[in-house]
Amino acid sequence: MLFASDNCAGVAPEISQALARHADGMAHAYGKGDLDREMEARLAELFETEASVFFVGTGTAANSLAAAGVMKPGGMVFCHSEAHVQVSEAGAPEFLSGGGRLVPISGPLGKIDPQKLDRAAMQTPRDFNHLGQGVMATITQASEAGTVYSLEEIAAIGEISAKHGLALHMDGARFANALVKLDCTPAEMTWKRGVDMVSFGATKNGCWCAEALVVFNRDLSSHFQFLRKRAGHLFSKTRFISAQFEAYLEDGLWLDLARHSNSIGKELEATVRDSNRARLAWPSDSNQVFFITDQTHAEQMKSKGATFHAFPTPKGMEEDIGENEQVYRLVGAFSSTSDDVKQFADLLAG
Amino acid sequence: MLFASDNCAGVAPEISQALARHADGMAHAYGKGDLDREMEARLAELFETEASVFFVGTGTAANSLAAAGVMKPGGMVFCHSEAHVQVSEAGAPEFLSGGGRLVPISGPLGKIDPQKLDRAAMQTPRDFNHLGQGVMATITQASEAGTVYSLEEIAAIGEISAKHGLALHMDGARFANALVKLDCTPAEMTWKRGVDMVSFGATKNGCWCAEALVVFNRDLSSHFQFLRKRAGHLFSKTRFISAQFEAYLEDGLWLDLARHSNSIGKELEATVRDSNRARLAWPSDSNQVFFITDQTHAEQMKSKGATFHAFPTPKGMEEDIGENEQVYRLVGAFSSTSDDVKQFADLLAG
Amino acid sequence: MLFASDNCAGVAPEISQALARHADGMAHAYGKGDLDREMEARLAELFETEASVFFVGTGTAANSLAAAGVMKPGGMVFCHSEAHVQVSEAGAPEFLSGGGRLVPISGPLGKIDPQKLDRAAMQTPRDFNHLGQGVMATITQASEAGTVYSLEEIAAIGEISAKHGLALHMDGARFANALVKLDCTPAEMTWKRGVDMVSFGATKNGCWCAEALVVFNRDLSSHFQFLRKRAGHLFSKTRFISAQFEAYLEDGLWLDLARHSNSIGKELEATVRDSNRARLAWPSDSNQVFFITDQTHAEQMKSKGATFHAFPTPKGMEEDIGENEQVYRLVGAFSSTSDDVKQFADLLAG
Amino acid sequence: MLFASDNCAGVAPEISQALARHADGMAHAYGKGDLDREMEARLAELFETEASVFFVGTGTAANSLAAAGVMKPGGMVFCHSEAHVQVSEAGAPEFLSGGGRLVPISGPLGKIDPQKLDRAAMQTPRDFNHLGQGVMATITQASEAGTVYSLEEIAAIGEISAKHGLALHMDGARFANALVKLDCTPAEMTWKRGVDMVSFGATKNGCWCAEALVVFNRDLSSHFQFLRKRAGHLFSKTRFISAQFEAYLEDGLWLDLARHSNSIGKELEATVRDSNRARLAWPSDSNQVFFITDQTHAEQMKSKGATFHAFPTPKGMEEDIGENEQVYRLVGAFSSTSDDVKQFADLLAG
């Protein structure tokens, strides 16, 4: 089980301890407990602004509720063509938003090309009810390709979104990995660059099921309360999501965990770079590393215990991939070790 | 926080330990890990039959997916007029089933009157497309009124459901409480009496978020896989739901916990019966006890630390309730103690 | 085919002529033609206020779009328990509004009891996200029981709706029949009494498919444009709905047709009153008459050419109906004649 | 209003006469009248096979119900990237199918490239619940680009659809135009080539609102009955859709009308071919002709009375279009005349 996904990792000890620490006693259910309120406030504080915070258990729930919250009839959500919402959520954003449409926008390295977003958004003028109406753009930070949008890139997309009246959402399933890469504050990476909502993910980074939809608009609070409940995503014992966040945010645990998995990413990148059996598909900014190797070799590695997934060849890269070759993804987890990397390096060397 | 709800309780130590025990190491994500498969099999075994098992995090999700799984256009789900799906899920069953309708059926003591179900189902003949078409009946066991359907009562509803081509679902948010009351096997309380699907709830009974939709029909397996994923209810680290079930089912923990909360129910019932400030609204079969008292007195008790909720006066009981009186609900939790009951008794005595 | 329904009638000659008159030439499609704009304005003028008008082809579409236009997550629409939306639209209002719930409110003679509406609406306080949130009330004018709300009754419901923040919708499938009964203006029967939206039906009253959702709030215009299009209810050759309305409203044709069918109602009522084989179930205010007779006799009448439908016994009337008796509905159409009534009278006399 | 769309045309005299002819008398409502039954049978006969027929009023309704009829959770419908369902129905197929996704497939000349369909369908293996599951492919015949799939091309897509378990739907908004071009029978163009459902459109070809969803699978009949009703698309006076079909199919009127509009297409094509101010974008197979000209010239033509729409530059044609040029669409209607073409020719000549 080496490097298949950060979803395959377990739970950091601090998170387990928090769950146990809050196991006793009674608390108000359905998000009305003291700890829930405290952690909602803690998250708003983290973002240095007024914000409504909605705890849920899956990233798909957070992303889909974001879309649902701003949906209109015939509504269109612009996302990258490789985005998780587009390729890995089985239609949840469309279904949970009551029939919205995802409009895939391409762009190199897993990032939306701002000009293509602009062109796509222009095709839905306000009073033309045939195609549909744009309601939201969503970017993934860090992206599904392991890259990270720079602050300027986010700002550019923020401006185009504002120009077209689109809410801007950030899928932060790997928010911490991007943040430590950019070495900036959560505010700088989000609302200060035009982001309206963030799926603040903690699950992949050492929690078991802790996701928060953070909405920088308190007016929408009541609306999202109902959206979450109606989708079955309001936990009765919410305090155990709050408990995870308590430990996650304490003493910078979340940043430490992300720094660690990013450093594993760096080690994996170096391993591939040094190998004569594989080459990097493109540079990594985070804990996800993409490499190209021979399919036969990959299968052999898997048969000896490596566990990693093939990745669809990105548009425009078709010619760079040999006939028997394939792009593969490696993901460093909070719990991955340098020993794991060495083991992988040995397998890669064959 | 005395007796407001079993949702206000925390987590049993055995469950916490299981969560911690599985925190290390890597496992396949999205329900494909060894422990997930093992616990799915374990649950089917518990029910002594072939069954598909779908872990989710909330009872609302389990109930709604059940409805979604058998939904048709214009589909109608018959439920008790006080059922959780009807009064406490903010339209989730309707929404997650793509627009199905709940049809409330009354009946004394929180239980569907089989004859009324029969009559309601008769109003939707197969080829009459104006009203809609019946697709499912759902009963809550133990019911929202703290009562428990007898095996004969379940069988009666099972027969009527079969007669009208309705799938029969059991909302088992308090499945264990009913089971120990009836002192029968899970099979005897479900598919042997005509039940097709069970929301097997463990959250209220000492877990933090462990619910399983158990479907006694393996053919629907692929369908429900997609339904769950599309609703955002497939956890990446599902193993931590499985881990809760592992501990929950081990050495009869689940039955012990339910026996305990039921016994707290008995103590609460006795307390009310012995009181001259209150009277029982109706007899309890489980850990939920309903009593009638003066609203002013109730408010005083609350101001001194009791936490319990008012309960809407059931149809037909209006005349039994005095002008300043109200029905209230008490719920014994797995963690409630006889000391808590004594504290409550003192408050009740005023 | 005597008196089964005004839906069974055909089309008034003036309407047919209008369809033929506009058959030639080219016009902008999808509601943007000159005639479309003209008739939208004509309808607003009829209501003596600013209004957005949306032509559709079925009453179900108009009613469902009204609900969709004000829907929120967990949204509840209060309607009479015998309302068309509740018993005859196969879940369309729920489906087309994205999962809203209809909440049936009882009341004598097919009319909502204002106090019951008030009580039901009170059960959904703003910030309690478990039950759901009230969004709309809808009344049918004339009602499904052939009665007509008085202006005072409409105003009473308008006040309660406003008090609870509910939009008030009027299902005017038989708007004209009610209007001529009350002998007032469209404005007096609607927005001047608190009505926010009207399904202005012309189909039952001599058109073939002409319905208009009239919204007394121009801000919602763009929203409804998309709602209609997204539900597949925007006709390409909308001009032929407009053409129907042109003839319908010209020289008071619509009022004449309604006066005629109401007078047929009066004749039918007199026929029943004078009969010793049947009795009136309740007095009629419009073109719908409800009578009680022996089921065997009714079947004999049907076998000899009468075509009328049984009507579910209204709540509270169970004791008034003998064991072998049944309530039946008669509907006078724009095209019904006094000869038809005589034929029916002969059959009734046996 | 020259050549903007066949939707801008009115109604053929034979259709108007049929509407008037059936205006008198009573008939069973909601599709249960004699004429309705007769015309359903007539359409099945036309296709020389068992078929269920569902009359609706718009093409969007027919297309969307087709998708709804075979939808599954996470369901994906493969369509051409320029298909009407994709670019002109404001999300109706997604919404009315309960959240399905349209997956655009490119291909030259408005026709799906079978190999690309094959590749796209391969990405959704049966038991992989992350991306979604393919449920349907849909082709437009004649296509939105005015081209017509050959019988071999339909068969090729039929085979790929069958291979992947996809239902194959044909959007026949211009079915007659394609049929007369191919000079074959309806059966040969549909189910004999693997088509499972057809939106049989008559509106564009001289009717006012007459569309039929023809399903070559009688088992689905009850399902579609409810789907149509629940979407608000069951007309009470359905007989007037049936009446349109009666005239439409009588004595080959439909084929004559299509032959005429196709011949207008040929005249328009010749006009463009002979012009030195414009050139054909690609050859036309039907009544739609696409040409390229200077935008300034186009605007001048419009200011003098021509009414035609710009068409988005198809993928891969970008380099063929000069900087100030644009692709435009002309559509010959059943009612267009050679004089209209001459008028257009004069305007084009400037």
Tab-separated table of C-alpha atoms in Angstrom, chain D residues 94-269:
chain	number	residue	atom	x	y	z
D	94	GLU	CA	-30.013	16.868	-16.690
D	95	PHE	CA	-32.810	18.262	-14.559
D	96	LEU	CA	-35.668	16.130	-15.845
D	97	SER	CA	-33.533	13.013	-15.566
D	98	GLY	CA	-32.806	13.745	-11.930
D	99	GLY	CA	-29.226	14.891	-12.254
D	100	GLY	CA	-27.791	12.921	-15.167
D	101	ARG	CA	-24.736	14.233	-16.946
D	102	LEU	CA	-24.319	14.997	-20.622
D	103	VAL	CA	-20.911	13.984	-21.933
D	104	PRO	CA	-20.088	15.847	-25.133
D	105	ILE	CA	-18.386	13.820	-27.865
D	106	SER	CA	-16.908	15.668	-30.805
D	107	GLY	CA	-16.930	14.650	-34.426
D	108	PRO	CA	-16.879	16.439	-37.757
D	109	LEU	CA	-19.999	17.909	-39.348
D	110	GLY	CA	-22.204	17.650	-36.279
D	111	LYS	CA	-21.968	13.873	-36.119
D	112	ILE	CA	-20.576	11.799	-33.279
D	113	ASP	CA	-17.285	10.116	-34.101
D	114	PRO	CA	-17.976	6.442	-33.257
D	115	GLN	CA	-14.431	5.798	-32.083
D	116	LYS	CA	-14.597	8.711	-29.684
D	117	LEU	CA	-17.890	7.400	-28.365
D	118	ASP	CA	-16.260	4.027	-27.882
D	119	ARG	CA	-13.344	5.528	-25.974
D	120	ALA	CA	-15.562	7.679	-23.778
D	121	ALA	CA	-17.840	4.774	-22.926
D	122	MET	CA	-14.874	2.623	-22.006
D	123	GLN	CA	-13.991	5.040	-19.216
D	124	THR	CA	-16.970	3.948	-17.143
D	125	PRO	CA	-16.447	0.302	-16.278
D	126	ARG	CA	-19.423	-1.336	-14.583
D	127	ASP	CA	-18.224	-1.497	-11.003
D	128	PHE	CA	-16.259	1.682	-10.711
D	129	ASN	CA	-18.525	4.110	-8.938
D	130	HIS	CA	-16.351	7.232	-9.047
D	131	LEU	CA	-16.779	8.653	-12.521
D	132	GLY	CA	-20.358	7.543	-13.167
D	133	GLN	CA	-22.074	5.048	-15.437
D	134	GLY	CA	-22.950	5.371	-19.093
D	135	VAL	CA	-26.672	4.937	-19.746
D	136	MET	CA	-27.463	6.383	-23.163
D	137	ALA	CA	-26.068	7.775	-26.383
D	138	THR	CA	-28.061	10.239	-28.426
D	139	ILE	CA	-27.662	11.326	-32.016
D	140	THR	CA	-29.518	14.084	-33.835
D	141	GLN	CA	-30.952	13.164	-37.239
D	142	ALA	CA	-30.743	15.436	-39.216
D	143	SER	CA	-27.914	16.889	-37.155
D	144	GLU	CA	-27.607	20.422	-35.841
D	145	ALA	CA	-25.051	21.004	-38.597
D	146	GLY	CA	-27.585	20.182	-41.290
D	147	THR	CA	-25.895	16.888	-42.096
D	148	VAL	CA	-27.519	13.467	-42.055
D	149	TYR	CA	-26.076	10.259	-40.585
D	150	SER	CA	-25.968	7.517	-43.213
D	151	LEU	CA	-27.570	4.189	-42.316
D	152	GLU	CA	-24.086	2.732	-41.910
D	153	GLU	CA	-23.094	5.531	-39.557
D	154	ILE	CA	-26.180	4.930	-37.441
D	155	ALA	CA	-25.470	1.202	-37.387
D	156	ALA	CA	-21.897	1.841	-36.272
D	157	ILE	CA	-23.077	3.929	-33.344
D	158	GLY	CA	-25.786	1.375	-32.632
D	159	GLU	CA	-23.172	-1.336	-32.309
D	160	ILE	CA	-20.958	0.657	-30.006
D	161	SER	CA	-23.936	1.591	-27.869
D	162	ALA	CA	-25.012	-2.021	-27.580
D	163	LYS	CA	-21.468	-3.077	-26.745
D	164	HIS	CA	-21.424	-0.737	-23.779
D	165	GLY	CA	-25.002	-1.339	-22.695
D	166	LEU	CA	-26.090	2.148	-23.694
D	167	ALA	CA	-29.599	2.835	-24.907
D	168	LEU	CA	-29.459	4.655	-28.243
D	169	HIS	CA	-31.736	7.640	-28.675
D	170	MET	CA	-32.347	9.638	-31.827
D	171	ASP	CA	-33.335	13.294	-31.540
D	172	GLY	CA	-35.557	13.502	-34.595
D	173	ALA	CA	-36.513	17.166	-34.408
D	174	ARG	CA	-35.894	17.067	-38.166
D	175	PHE	CA	-36.567	13.352	-38.605
D	176	ALA	CA	-38.544	13.830	-41.824
D	177	ASN	CA	-35.818	15.931	-43.422
D	178	ALA	CA	-33.309	13.162	-42.811
D	179	LEU	CA	-35.680	10.438	-43.925
D	180	VAL	CA	-36.434	11.940	-47.317
D	181	LYS	CA	-32.744	12.620	-47.810
D	182	LEU	CA	-31.881	8.966	-47.148
D	183	ASP	CA	-34.987	7.774	-48.985
D	184	CYS	CA	-35.529	4.892	-46.573
D	185	THR	CA	-38.238	3.793	-44.134
D	186	PRO	CA	-38.503	4.990	-40.533
D	187	ALA	CA	-37.703	1.449	-39.421
D	188	GLU	CA	-34.551	1.322	-41.506
D	189	MET	CA	-33.328	4.590	-40.041
D	190	THR	CA	-34.027	3.601	-36.441
D	191	TRP	CA	-34.507	0.264	-34.682
D	192	LYS	CA	-33.128	-1.737	-37.589
D	193	ARG	CA	-29.872	0.140	-36.964
D	194	GLY	CA	-29.910	-0.176	-33.185
D	195	VAL	CA	-31.925	2.877	-32.166
D	196	ASP	CA	-34.037	2.275	-29.024
D	197	MET	CA	-35.971	5.538	-28.781
D	198	VAL	CA	-36.842	8.369	-31.142
D	199	SER	CA	-37.971	11.900	-30.450
D	200	PHE	CA	-40.229	12.074	-33.485
D	201	GLY	CA	-40.578	15.777	-34.128
D	202	ALA	CA	-43.312	17.351	-36.197
D	203	THR	CA	-43.310	20.897	-34.834
D	204	LYS	CA	-40.474	22.250	-36.970
D	205	ASN	CA	-41.986	20.606	-40.039
D	206	GLY	CA	-45.362	22.358	-40.094
D	207	CYS	CA	-47.133	21.487	-36.859
D	208	TRP	CA	-47.554	23.797	-33.934
D	209	CYS	CA	-46.653	21.538	-31.016
D	210	ALA	CA	-46.522	17.888	-31.934
D	211	GLU	CA	-43.737	15.682	-30.686
D	212	ALA	CA	-43.764	11.990	-29.898
D	213	LEU	CA	-41.328	9.944	-27.939
D	214	VAL	CA	-41.376	6.549	-29.626
D	215	VAL	CA	-39.913	3.762	-27.512
D	216	PHE	CA	-39.223	0.416	-29.161
D	217	ASN	CA	-39.728	-1.429	-25.934
D	218	ARG	CA	-43.234	-1.907	-24.674
D	219	ASP	CA	-42.064	-2.863	-21.171
D	220	LEU	CA	-41.130	0.709	-20.432
D	221	SER	CA	-44.630	1.962	-21.173
D	222	SER	CA	-45.870	2.400	-17.606
D	223	HIS	CA	-42.589	3.987	-16.545
D	224	PHE	CA	-42.778	6.678	-19.216
D	225	GLN	CA	-46.457	7.340	-18.473
D	226	PHE	CA	-45.448	8.430	-15.007
D	227	LEU	CA	-42.324	10.249	-16.117
D	228	ARG	CA	-44.356	12.363	-18.538
D	229	LYS	CA	-47.103	13.138	-16.057
D	230	ARG	CA	-44.663	13.913	-13.268
D	231	ALA	CA	-42.838	16.401	-15.484
D	232	GLY	CA	-46.085	18.241	-16.246
D	233	HIS	CA	-45.987	17.137	-19.880
D	234	LEU	CA	-49.262	15.215	-20.068
D	235	PHE	CA	-51.815	17.444	-21.774
D	236	SER	CA	-55.425	17.248	-20.669
D	237	LYS	CA	-56.676	17.766	-24.206
D	238	THR	CA	-54.072	15.500	-25.791
D	239	ARG	CA	-56.419	14.920	-28.673
D	240	PHE	CA	-55.134	18.133	-30.238
D	241	ILE	CA	-51.629	16.736	-30.446
D	242	SER	CA	-53.096	13.588	-31.904
D	243	ALA	CA	-55.093	15.671	-34.363
D	244	GLN	CA	-51.901	17.305	-35.583
D	245	PHE	CA	-50.317	13.894	-36.115
D	246	GLU	CA	-53.407	12.676	-37.936
D	247	ALA	CA	-53.032	15.334	-40.578
D	248	TYR	CA	-49.241	15.222	-40.509
D	249	LEU	CA	-49.066	11.561	-41.443
D	250	GLU	CA	-52.012	11.539	-43.818
D	251	ASP	CA	-51.187	11.076	-47.484
D	252	GLY	CA	-47.518	11.629	-46.800
D	253	LEU	CA	-47.950	15.294	-45.880
D	254	TRP	CA	-44.970	15.093	-43.546
D	255	LEU	CA	-42.693	13.816	-46.294
D	256	ASP	CA	-43.919	16.409	-48.764
D	257	LEU	CA	-43.268	19.209	-46.294
D	258	ALA	CA	-39.772	17.901	-45.587
D	259	ARG	CA	-39.007	17.477	-49.274
D	260	HIS	CA	-40.019	21.065	-49.782
D	261	SER	CA	-37.859	22.498	-47.001
D	262	ASN	CA	-34.947	20.343	-48.136
D	263	SER	CA	-35.357	21.718	-51.642
D	264	ILE	CA	-35.277	25.229	-50.226
D	265	GLY	CA	-32.045	24.115	-48.555
D	266	LYS	CA	-30.685	23.092	-51.946
D	267	GLU	CA	-31.639	26.473	-53.411
D	268	LEU	CA	-29.972	28.289	-50.539
D	269	GLU	CA	-26.883	26.161	-50.963
